[in-house]
Coordinates of C-alpha atoms in Angstrom, one line a residue:
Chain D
X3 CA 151.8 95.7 76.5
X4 CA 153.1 95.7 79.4
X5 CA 152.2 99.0 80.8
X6 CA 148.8 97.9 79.8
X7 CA 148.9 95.0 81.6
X8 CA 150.4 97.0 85.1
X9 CA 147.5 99.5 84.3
X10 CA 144.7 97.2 84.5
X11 CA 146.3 95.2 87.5
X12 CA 146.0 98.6 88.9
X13 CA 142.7 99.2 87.8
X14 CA 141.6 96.1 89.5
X15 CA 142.8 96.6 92.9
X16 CA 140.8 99.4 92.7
X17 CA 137.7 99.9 95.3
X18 CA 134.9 101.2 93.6
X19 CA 135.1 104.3 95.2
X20 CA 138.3 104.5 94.0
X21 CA 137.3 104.1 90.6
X22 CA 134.8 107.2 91.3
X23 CA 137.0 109.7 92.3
X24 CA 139.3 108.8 89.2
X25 CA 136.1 108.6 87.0
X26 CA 135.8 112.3 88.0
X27 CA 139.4 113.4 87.0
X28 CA 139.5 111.3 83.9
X29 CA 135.8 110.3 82.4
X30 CA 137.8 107.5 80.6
X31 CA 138.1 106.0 83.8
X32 CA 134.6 105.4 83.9
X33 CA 134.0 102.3 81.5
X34 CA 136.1 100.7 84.1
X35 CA 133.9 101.0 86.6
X36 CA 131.1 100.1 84.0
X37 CA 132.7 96.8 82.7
X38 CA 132.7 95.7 86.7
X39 CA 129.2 96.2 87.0
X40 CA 127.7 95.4 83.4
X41 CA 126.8 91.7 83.6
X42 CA 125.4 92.0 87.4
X43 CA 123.0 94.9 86.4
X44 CA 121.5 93.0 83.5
X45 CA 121.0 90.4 85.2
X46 CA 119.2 92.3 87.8
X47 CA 117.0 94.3 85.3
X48 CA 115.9 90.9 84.0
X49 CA 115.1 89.5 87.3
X50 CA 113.6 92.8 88.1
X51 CA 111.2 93.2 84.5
X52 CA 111.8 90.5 83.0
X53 CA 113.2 92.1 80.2
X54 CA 116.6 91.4 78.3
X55 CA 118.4 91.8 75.2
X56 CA 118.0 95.4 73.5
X57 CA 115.2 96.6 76.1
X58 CA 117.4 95.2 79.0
X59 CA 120.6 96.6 77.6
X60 CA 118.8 100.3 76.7
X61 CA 117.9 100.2 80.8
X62 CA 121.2 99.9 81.8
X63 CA 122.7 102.2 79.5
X64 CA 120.4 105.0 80.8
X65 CA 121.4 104.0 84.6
X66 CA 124.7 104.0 83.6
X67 CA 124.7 107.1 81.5
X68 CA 122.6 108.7 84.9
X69 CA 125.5 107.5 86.9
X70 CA 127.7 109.4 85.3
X71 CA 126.1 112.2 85.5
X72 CA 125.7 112.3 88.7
X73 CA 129.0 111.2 89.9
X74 CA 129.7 114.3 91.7
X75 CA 126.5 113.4 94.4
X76 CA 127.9 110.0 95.0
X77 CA 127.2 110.0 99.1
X78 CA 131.1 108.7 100.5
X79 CA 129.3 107.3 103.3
X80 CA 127.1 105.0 100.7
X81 CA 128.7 101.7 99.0
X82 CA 129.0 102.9 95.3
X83 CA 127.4 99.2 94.8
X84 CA 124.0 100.0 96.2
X85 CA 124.3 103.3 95.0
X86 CA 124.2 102.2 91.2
X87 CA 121.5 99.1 92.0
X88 CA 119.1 102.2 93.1
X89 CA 119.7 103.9 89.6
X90 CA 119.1 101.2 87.7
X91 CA 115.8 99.9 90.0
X92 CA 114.7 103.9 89.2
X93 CA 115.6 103.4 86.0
X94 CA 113.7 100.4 85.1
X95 CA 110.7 101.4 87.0
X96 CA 110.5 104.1 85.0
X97 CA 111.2 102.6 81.6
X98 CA 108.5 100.2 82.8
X99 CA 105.8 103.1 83.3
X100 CA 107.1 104.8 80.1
X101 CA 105.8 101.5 78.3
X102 CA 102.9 100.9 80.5
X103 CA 103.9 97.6 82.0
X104 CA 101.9 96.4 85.1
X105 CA 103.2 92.9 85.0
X106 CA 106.1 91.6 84.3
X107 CA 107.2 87.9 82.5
X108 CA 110.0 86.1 83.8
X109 CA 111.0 83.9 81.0
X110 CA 112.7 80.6 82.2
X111 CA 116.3 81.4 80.9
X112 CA 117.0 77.8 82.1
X113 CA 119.7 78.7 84.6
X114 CA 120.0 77.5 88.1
X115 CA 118.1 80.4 89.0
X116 CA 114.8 79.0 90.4
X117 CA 115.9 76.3 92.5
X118 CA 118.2 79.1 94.2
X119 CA 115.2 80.7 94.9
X120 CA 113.0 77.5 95.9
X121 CA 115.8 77.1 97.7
X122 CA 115.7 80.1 100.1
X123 CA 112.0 80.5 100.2
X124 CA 110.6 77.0 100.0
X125 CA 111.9 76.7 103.6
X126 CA 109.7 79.3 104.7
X127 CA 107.0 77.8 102.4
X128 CA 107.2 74.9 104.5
X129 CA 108.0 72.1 101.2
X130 CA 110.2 69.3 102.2
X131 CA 111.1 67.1 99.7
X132 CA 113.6 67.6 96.7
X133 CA 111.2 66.9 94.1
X134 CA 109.1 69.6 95.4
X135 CA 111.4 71.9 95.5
X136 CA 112.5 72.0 91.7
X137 CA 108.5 72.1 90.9
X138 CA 108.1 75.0 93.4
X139 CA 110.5 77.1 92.2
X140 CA 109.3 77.3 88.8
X141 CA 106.0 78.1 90.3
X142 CA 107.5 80.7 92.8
X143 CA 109.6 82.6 89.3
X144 CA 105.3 82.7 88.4
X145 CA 104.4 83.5 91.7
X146 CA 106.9 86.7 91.4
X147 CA 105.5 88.4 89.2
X148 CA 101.9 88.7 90.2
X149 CA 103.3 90.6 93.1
X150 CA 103.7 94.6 93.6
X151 CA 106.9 95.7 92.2
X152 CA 108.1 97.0 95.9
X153 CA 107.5 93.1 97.0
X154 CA 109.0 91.5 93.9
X155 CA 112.0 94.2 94.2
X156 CA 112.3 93.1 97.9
X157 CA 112.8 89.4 97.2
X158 CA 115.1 89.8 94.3
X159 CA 117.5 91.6 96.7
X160 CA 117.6 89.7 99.1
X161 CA 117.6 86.2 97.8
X162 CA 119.1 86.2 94.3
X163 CA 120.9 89.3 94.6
X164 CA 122.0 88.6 97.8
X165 CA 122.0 91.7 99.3
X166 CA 122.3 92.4 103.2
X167 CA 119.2 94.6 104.7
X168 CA 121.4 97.7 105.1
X169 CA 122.1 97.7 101.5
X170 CA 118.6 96.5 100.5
X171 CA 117.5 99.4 102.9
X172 CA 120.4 102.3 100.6
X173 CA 118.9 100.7 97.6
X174 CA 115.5 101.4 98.0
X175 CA 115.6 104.3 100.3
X176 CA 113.9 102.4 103.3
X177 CA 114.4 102.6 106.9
X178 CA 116.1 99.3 107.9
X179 CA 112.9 97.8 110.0
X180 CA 111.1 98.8 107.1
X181 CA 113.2 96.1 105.1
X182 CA 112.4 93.7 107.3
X183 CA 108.9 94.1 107.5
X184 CA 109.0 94.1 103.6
X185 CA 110.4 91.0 102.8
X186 CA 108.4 89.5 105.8
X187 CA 105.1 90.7 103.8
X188 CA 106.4 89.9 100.6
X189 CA 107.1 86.3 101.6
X190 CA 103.2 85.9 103.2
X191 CA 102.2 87.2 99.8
X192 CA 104.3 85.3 97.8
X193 CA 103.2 82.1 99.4
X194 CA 98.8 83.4 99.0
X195 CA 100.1 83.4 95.6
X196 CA 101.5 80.4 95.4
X197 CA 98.6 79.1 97.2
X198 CA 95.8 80.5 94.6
X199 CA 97.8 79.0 91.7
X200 CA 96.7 75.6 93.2
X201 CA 100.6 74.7 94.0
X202 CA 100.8 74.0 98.2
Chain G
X14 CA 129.7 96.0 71.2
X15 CA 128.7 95.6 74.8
X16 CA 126.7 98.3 76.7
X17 CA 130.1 99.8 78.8
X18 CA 131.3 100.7 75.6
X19 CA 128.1 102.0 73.5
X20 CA 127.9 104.0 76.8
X21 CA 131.8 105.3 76.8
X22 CA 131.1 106.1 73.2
X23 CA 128.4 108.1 73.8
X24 CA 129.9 110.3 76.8
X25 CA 132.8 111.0 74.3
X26 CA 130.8 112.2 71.6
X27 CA 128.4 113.7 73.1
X28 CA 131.1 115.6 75.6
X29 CA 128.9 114.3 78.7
X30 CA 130.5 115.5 82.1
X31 CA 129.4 115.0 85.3
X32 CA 127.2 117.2 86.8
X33 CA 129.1 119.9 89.0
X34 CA 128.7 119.4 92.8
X35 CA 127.1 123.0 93.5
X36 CA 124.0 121.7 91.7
X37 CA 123.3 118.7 94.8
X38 CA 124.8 121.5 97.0
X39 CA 122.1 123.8 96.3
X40 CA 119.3 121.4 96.0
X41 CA 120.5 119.5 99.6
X42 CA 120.3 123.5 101.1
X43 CA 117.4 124.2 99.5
X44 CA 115.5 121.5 101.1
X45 CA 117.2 122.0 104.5
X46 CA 116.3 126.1 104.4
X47 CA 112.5 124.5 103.0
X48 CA 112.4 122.5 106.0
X49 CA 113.6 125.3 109.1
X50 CA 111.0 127.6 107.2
X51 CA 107.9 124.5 107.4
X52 CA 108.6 124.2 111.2
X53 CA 108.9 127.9 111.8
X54 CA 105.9 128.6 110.0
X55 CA 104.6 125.4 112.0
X56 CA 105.5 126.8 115.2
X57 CA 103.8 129.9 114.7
X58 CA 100.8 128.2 113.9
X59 CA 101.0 126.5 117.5
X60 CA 101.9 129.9 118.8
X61 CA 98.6 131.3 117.5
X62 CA 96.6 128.0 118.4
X63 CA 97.8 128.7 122.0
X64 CA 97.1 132.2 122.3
X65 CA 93.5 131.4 120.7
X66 CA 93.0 128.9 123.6
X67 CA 94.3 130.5 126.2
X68 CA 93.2 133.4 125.6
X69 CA 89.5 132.5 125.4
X70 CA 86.7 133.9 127.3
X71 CA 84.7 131.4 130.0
X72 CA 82.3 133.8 130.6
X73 CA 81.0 132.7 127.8
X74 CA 79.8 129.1 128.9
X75 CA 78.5 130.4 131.4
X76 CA 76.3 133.0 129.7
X77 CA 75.5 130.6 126.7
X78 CA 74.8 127.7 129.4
X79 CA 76.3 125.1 126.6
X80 CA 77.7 121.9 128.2
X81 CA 81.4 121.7 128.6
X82 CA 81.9 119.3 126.0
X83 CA 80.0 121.3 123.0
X84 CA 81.4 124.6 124.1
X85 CA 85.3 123.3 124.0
X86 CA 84.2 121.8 120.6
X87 CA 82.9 125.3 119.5
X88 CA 86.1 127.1 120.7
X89 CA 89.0 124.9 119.3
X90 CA 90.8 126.8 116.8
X91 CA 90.3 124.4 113.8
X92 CA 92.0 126.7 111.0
X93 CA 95.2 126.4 113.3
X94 CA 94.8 122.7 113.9
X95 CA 94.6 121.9 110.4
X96 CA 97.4 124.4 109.5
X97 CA 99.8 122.6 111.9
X98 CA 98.6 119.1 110.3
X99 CA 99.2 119.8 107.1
X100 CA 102.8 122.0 107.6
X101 CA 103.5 119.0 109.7
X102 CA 102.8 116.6 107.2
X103 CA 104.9 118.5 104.5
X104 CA 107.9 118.4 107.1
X105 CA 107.6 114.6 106.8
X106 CA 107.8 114.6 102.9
X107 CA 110.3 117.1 102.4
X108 CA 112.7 115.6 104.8
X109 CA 112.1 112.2 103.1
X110 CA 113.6 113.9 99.9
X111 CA 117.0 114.7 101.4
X112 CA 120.2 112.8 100.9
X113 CA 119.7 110.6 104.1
X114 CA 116.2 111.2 105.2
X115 CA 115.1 107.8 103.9
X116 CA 117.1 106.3 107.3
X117 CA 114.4 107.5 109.3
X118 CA 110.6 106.1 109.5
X119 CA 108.0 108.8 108.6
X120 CA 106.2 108.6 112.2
X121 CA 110.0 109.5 113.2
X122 CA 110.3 111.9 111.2
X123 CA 106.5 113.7 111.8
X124 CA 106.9 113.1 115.8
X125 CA 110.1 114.8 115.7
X126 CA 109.0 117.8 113.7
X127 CA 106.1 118.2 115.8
X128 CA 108.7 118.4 119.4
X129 CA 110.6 120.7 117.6
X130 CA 107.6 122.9 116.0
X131 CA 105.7 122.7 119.6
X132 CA 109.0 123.6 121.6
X133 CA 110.1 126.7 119.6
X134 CA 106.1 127.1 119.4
X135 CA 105.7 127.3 123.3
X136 CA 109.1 130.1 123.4
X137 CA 107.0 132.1 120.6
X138 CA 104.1 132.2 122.8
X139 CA 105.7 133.4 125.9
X140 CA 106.2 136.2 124.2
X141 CA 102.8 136.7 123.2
X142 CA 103.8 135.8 118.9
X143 CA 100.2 134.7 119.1
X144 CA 98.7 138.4 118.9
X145 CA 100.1 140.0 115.8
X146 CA 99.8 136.6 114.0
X147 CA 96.0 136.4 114.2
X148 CA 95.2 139.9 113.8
X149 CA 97.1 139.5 110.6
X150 CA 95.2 136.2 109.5
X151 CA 92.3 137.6 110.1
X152 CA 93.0 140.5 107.4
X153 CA 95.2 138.4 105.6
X154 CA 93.1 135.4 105.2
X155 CA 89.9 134.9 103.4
X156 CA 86.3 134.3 105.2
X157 CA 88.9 134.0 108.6
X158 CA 86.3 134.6 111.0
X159 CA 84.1 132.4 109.3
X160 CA 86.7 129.7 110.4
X161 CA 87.8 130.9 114.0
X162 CA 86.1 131.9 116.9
X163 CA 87.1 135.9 117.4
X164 CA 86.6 137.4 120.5
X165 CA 84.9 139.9 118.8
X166 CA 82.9 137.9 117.1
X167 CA 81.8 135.9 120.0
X168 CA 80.7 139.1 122.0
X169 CA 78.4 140.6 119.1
X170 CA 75.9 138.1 119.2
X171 CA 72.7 140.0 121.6
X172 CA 70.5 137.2 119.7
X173 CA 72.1 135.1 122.1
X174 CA 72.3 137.6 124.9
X175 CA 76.2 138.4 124.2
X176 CA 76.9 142.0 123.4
X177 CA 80.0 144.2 123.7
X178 CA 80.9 147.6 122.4
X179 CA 82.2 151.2 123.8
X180 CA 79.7 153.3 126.6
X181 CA 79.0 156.2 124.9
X182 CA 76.6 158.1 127.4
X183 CA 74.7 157.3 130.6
X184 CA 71.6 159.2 131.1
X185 CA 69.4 158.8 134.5
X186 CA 68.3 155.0 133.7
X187 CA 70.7 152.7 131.8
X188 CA 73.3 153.6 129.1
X189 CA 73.7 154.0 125.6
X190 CA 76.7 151.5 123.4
X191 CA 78.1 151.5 120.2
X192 CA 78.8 148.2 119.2
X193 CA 81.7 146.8 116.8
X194 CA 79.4 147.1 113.8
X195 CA 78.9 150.7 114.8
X196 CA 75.3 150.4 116.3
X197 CA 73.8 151.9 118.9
X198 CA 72.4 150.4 121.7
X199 CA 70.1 151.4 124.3
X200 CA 71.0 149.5 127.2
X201 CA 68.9 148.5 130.1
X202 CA 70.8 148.0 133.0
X203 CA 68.2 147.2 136.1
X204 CA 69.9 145.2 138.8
X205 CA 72.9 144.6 136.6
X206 CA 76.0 143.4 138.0
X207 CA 79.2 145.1 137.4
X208 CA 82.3 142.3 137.3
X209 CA 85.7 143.1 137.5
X210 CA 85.6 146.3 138.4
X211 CA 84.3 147.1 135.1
X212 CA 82.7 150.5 135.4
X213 CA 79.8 153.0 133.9
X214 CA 82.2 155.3 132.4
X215 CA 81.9 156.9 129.2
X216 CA 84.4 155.6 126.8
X217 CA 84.4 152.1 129.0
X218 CA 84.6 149.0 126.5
X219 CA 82.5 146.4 127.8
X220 CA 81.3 143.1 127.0
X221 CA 77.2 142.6 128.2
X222 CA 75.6 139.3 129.1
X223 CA 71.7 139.5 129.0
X224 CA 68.6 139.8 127.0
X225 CA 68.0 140.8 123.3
X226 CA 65.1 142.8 123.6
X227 CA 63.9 144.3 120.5
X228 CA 65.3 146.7 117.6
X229 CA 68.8 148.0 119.4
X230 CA 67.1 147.4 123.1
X231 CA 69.2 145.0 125.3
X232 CA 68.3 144.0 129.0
X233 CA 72.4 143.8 130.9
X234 CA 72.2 140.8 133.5
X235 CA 76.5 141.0 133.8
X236 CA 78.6 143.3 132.4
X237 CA 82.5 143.0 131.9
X238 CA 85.4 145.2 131.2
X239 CA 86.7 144.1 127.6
X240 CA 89.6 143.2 128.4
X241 CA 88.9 141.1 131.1
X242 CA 88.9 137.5 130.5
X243 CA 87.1 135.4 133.2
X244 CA 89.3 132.4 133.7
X245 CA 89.1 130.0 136.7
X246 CA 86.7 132.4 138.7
X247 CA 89.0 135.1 138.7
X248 CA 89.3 137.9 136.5
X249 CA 92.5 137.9 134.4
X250 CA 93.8 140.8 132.3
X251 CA 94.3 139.8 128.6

């Protein structure tokens, strides 16, 4: 018990790079490495798709079972993080075009999700009061997924993820200006959106 | 049980391993060696482009009388423009497949291909690369003279008053000429003027600016040596 417990303190204080290169020695390292990153990436296929529960969970399995498989062209010089958030955006794109999905639903999971993100965009949407704010954000979850997948994934990243431009720019293999022009033009979109559904 | 270990079960029974690295290696190396053979390829293509427009023939504005603008239209070597274009474009692709060629934007990535393909172009054609490539294109490539503006070509029109070939005998008046086609000419050469030094030889190869008479019957206004080209009012060796 307690070697068990010194070998998950271990474990812990492990980067995730670290966790790679013993992933590689010892494959039984790997679920490690997994169990850090299991409840972010669902929650990122859902925000991504829409999708959840045994479609959500079959996406991640193939991005993680991908991951493992190609541990051995992990880039050093890449965060492992942004590194697994581009195999599982790749993933679900695909599984998406494998079931001929253009658009996606968000469902309202009733989490504080969408006044996060009223809160970071209604700013730019120029919407002032509280009140507002808790309507708009409903709208702008809507609003999300009438847009392209490139915008919607751009958003995503950057205001519910939380994901600096440099990693936004790994994870979707974009030049770093690029990025920025991105969300820029997702955000004037978003809001002609938001606009036509008779919201602003 | 939760994906991490559906996923941990499944490596385990399946015996999954992680890819080896030679198979990244190989692909990474692959598209590198892709790439150093596009702007090769690319640079002879400028190479030849170069050659075709430097080494083109004024003389034949001014027999044609065409105005500058439709005649530099005629002459541009489209087959190598779009050739260049397109290996240029396939630079920009490729390199957007390797490991870290996403960093860079595509105009980036197209403008530097081109300095490189243009530098290494311009070395190539210092050394005259330009020759041997389009003598090979046009056995090599399909309906290629349909497509670019030969020398050859250009001189074997007399419809237009443009005829070249080999002297093959001078009698009292005028001269006989087998063309490139293998016809024979008789060639009427009253008050002709002889350019560059180009002479009435048997066995000369000339190029003839005049009149298309009738059946084989040409009327000579200029005549050139062949491999003359008249560049900047002067008369420069190919």
């Amino acid at each position: 018990m307690t070697s068990e417990r010194s070998t998950e303190s271990k474990i812990v204080t492990l980067t995730d790079e670290e966790l790679v290169m013993e992933s590689k020695k010892n494959g039984e390292m790997f679920i490690h490495l997994m169990r850090r990153y299991e409840p972010k990436l669902l929650r990122y296929v859902r925000r991504l798709s829409g999708l959840d529960g045994p479609d959500g969970e079959d996406i991640l399995q193939n991005s993680f079972l991908k991951t493992y498989q190609h541990l051995n062209d992990f880039d050093q010089q890449l965060k492992f993080s942004s590194w697994i958030y581009r195999i599982t955006r790749n993933e679900t794109i695909d599984y998406l075009r494998k079931r001929k999905v253009k658009t996606v639903s968000l469902d309202d999971d009733g989490n504080d999700e969408n006044f996060k993100l009223a809160e970071t965009l209604a700013s730019d949407l120029d919407v002032a009061r509280e009140v507002e704010r808790e309507i708009l954000g409903d709208k702008i979850r809507r609003a999300l997924t009438k847009l392209k997948e490139q915008y919607r994934t751009v958003l995503v990243l950057r205001y519910l993820e939380e994901k600096e431009y440099l990693e936004i720019a790994d994870i979707m293999r974009l030049p770093m200006g690029t990025v920025a022009t991105m969300i820029s033009r997702a955000k004037k979109q978003l809001q002609k959106v938001i606009i036509e559904m008779n919201i602003s | 049980m939760d994906v991490s270990q559906k996923v941990q079960q499944l490596i385990k029974e399946e015996q999954k391993k992680p890819l080896p690295s030679w198979i990244f290696l190989v692909r990474e190396t692959a598209c590198g060696l892709a790439l150093v053979v596009l702007i090769v390829v690319s640079s002879i293509a400028i190479c030849t482009a170069v050659f075709l427009v430097h080494d083109h023939d004024w003389a034949v504005r001014e027999a044609t009388h065409e105005s500058y603008a439709r005649h530099i239209l005629g002459m541009l070597p489209y087959f190598w423009l779009a050739a260049i274009v397109f290996l240029i474009g396939f630079v920009g692709l490729l390199f957007k497949q390797m490991r870290h060629g996403y960093i860079y934007r595509r105009s980036e990535i197209i403008i530097g291909g081109s300095v490189v393909a243009v530098i290494f172009g311009a070395v190539l054609a210092t050394f005259n690369c330009g020759v041997p490539v389009e003598k090979i294109a046009a056995d090599v490539v399909p309906a290629y003279e349909a497509m670019v503006e030969r020398q050859e070509e250009v001189w074997n029109r007399p419809e237009k008053g443009l005829l070249s070939g080999q002297i093959q005998a001078t009698p009292e008046s005028g001269f006989t000429l087998i063309d490139r086609r293998q016809v024979n000419w008789a060639v009427q050469d009253n008050g002709v003027v002889w350019n560059c030094n180009s002479s009435e030889q048997t066995g000369s190869q000339v190029k003839l600016v005049g009149d298309f008479l009738e059946d084989h019957s040409f009327r000579a206004e200029e005549v050139w040596p062949w491999e003359v080209v008249f560049r900047n009012v002067r008369c420069e060796r190919r």
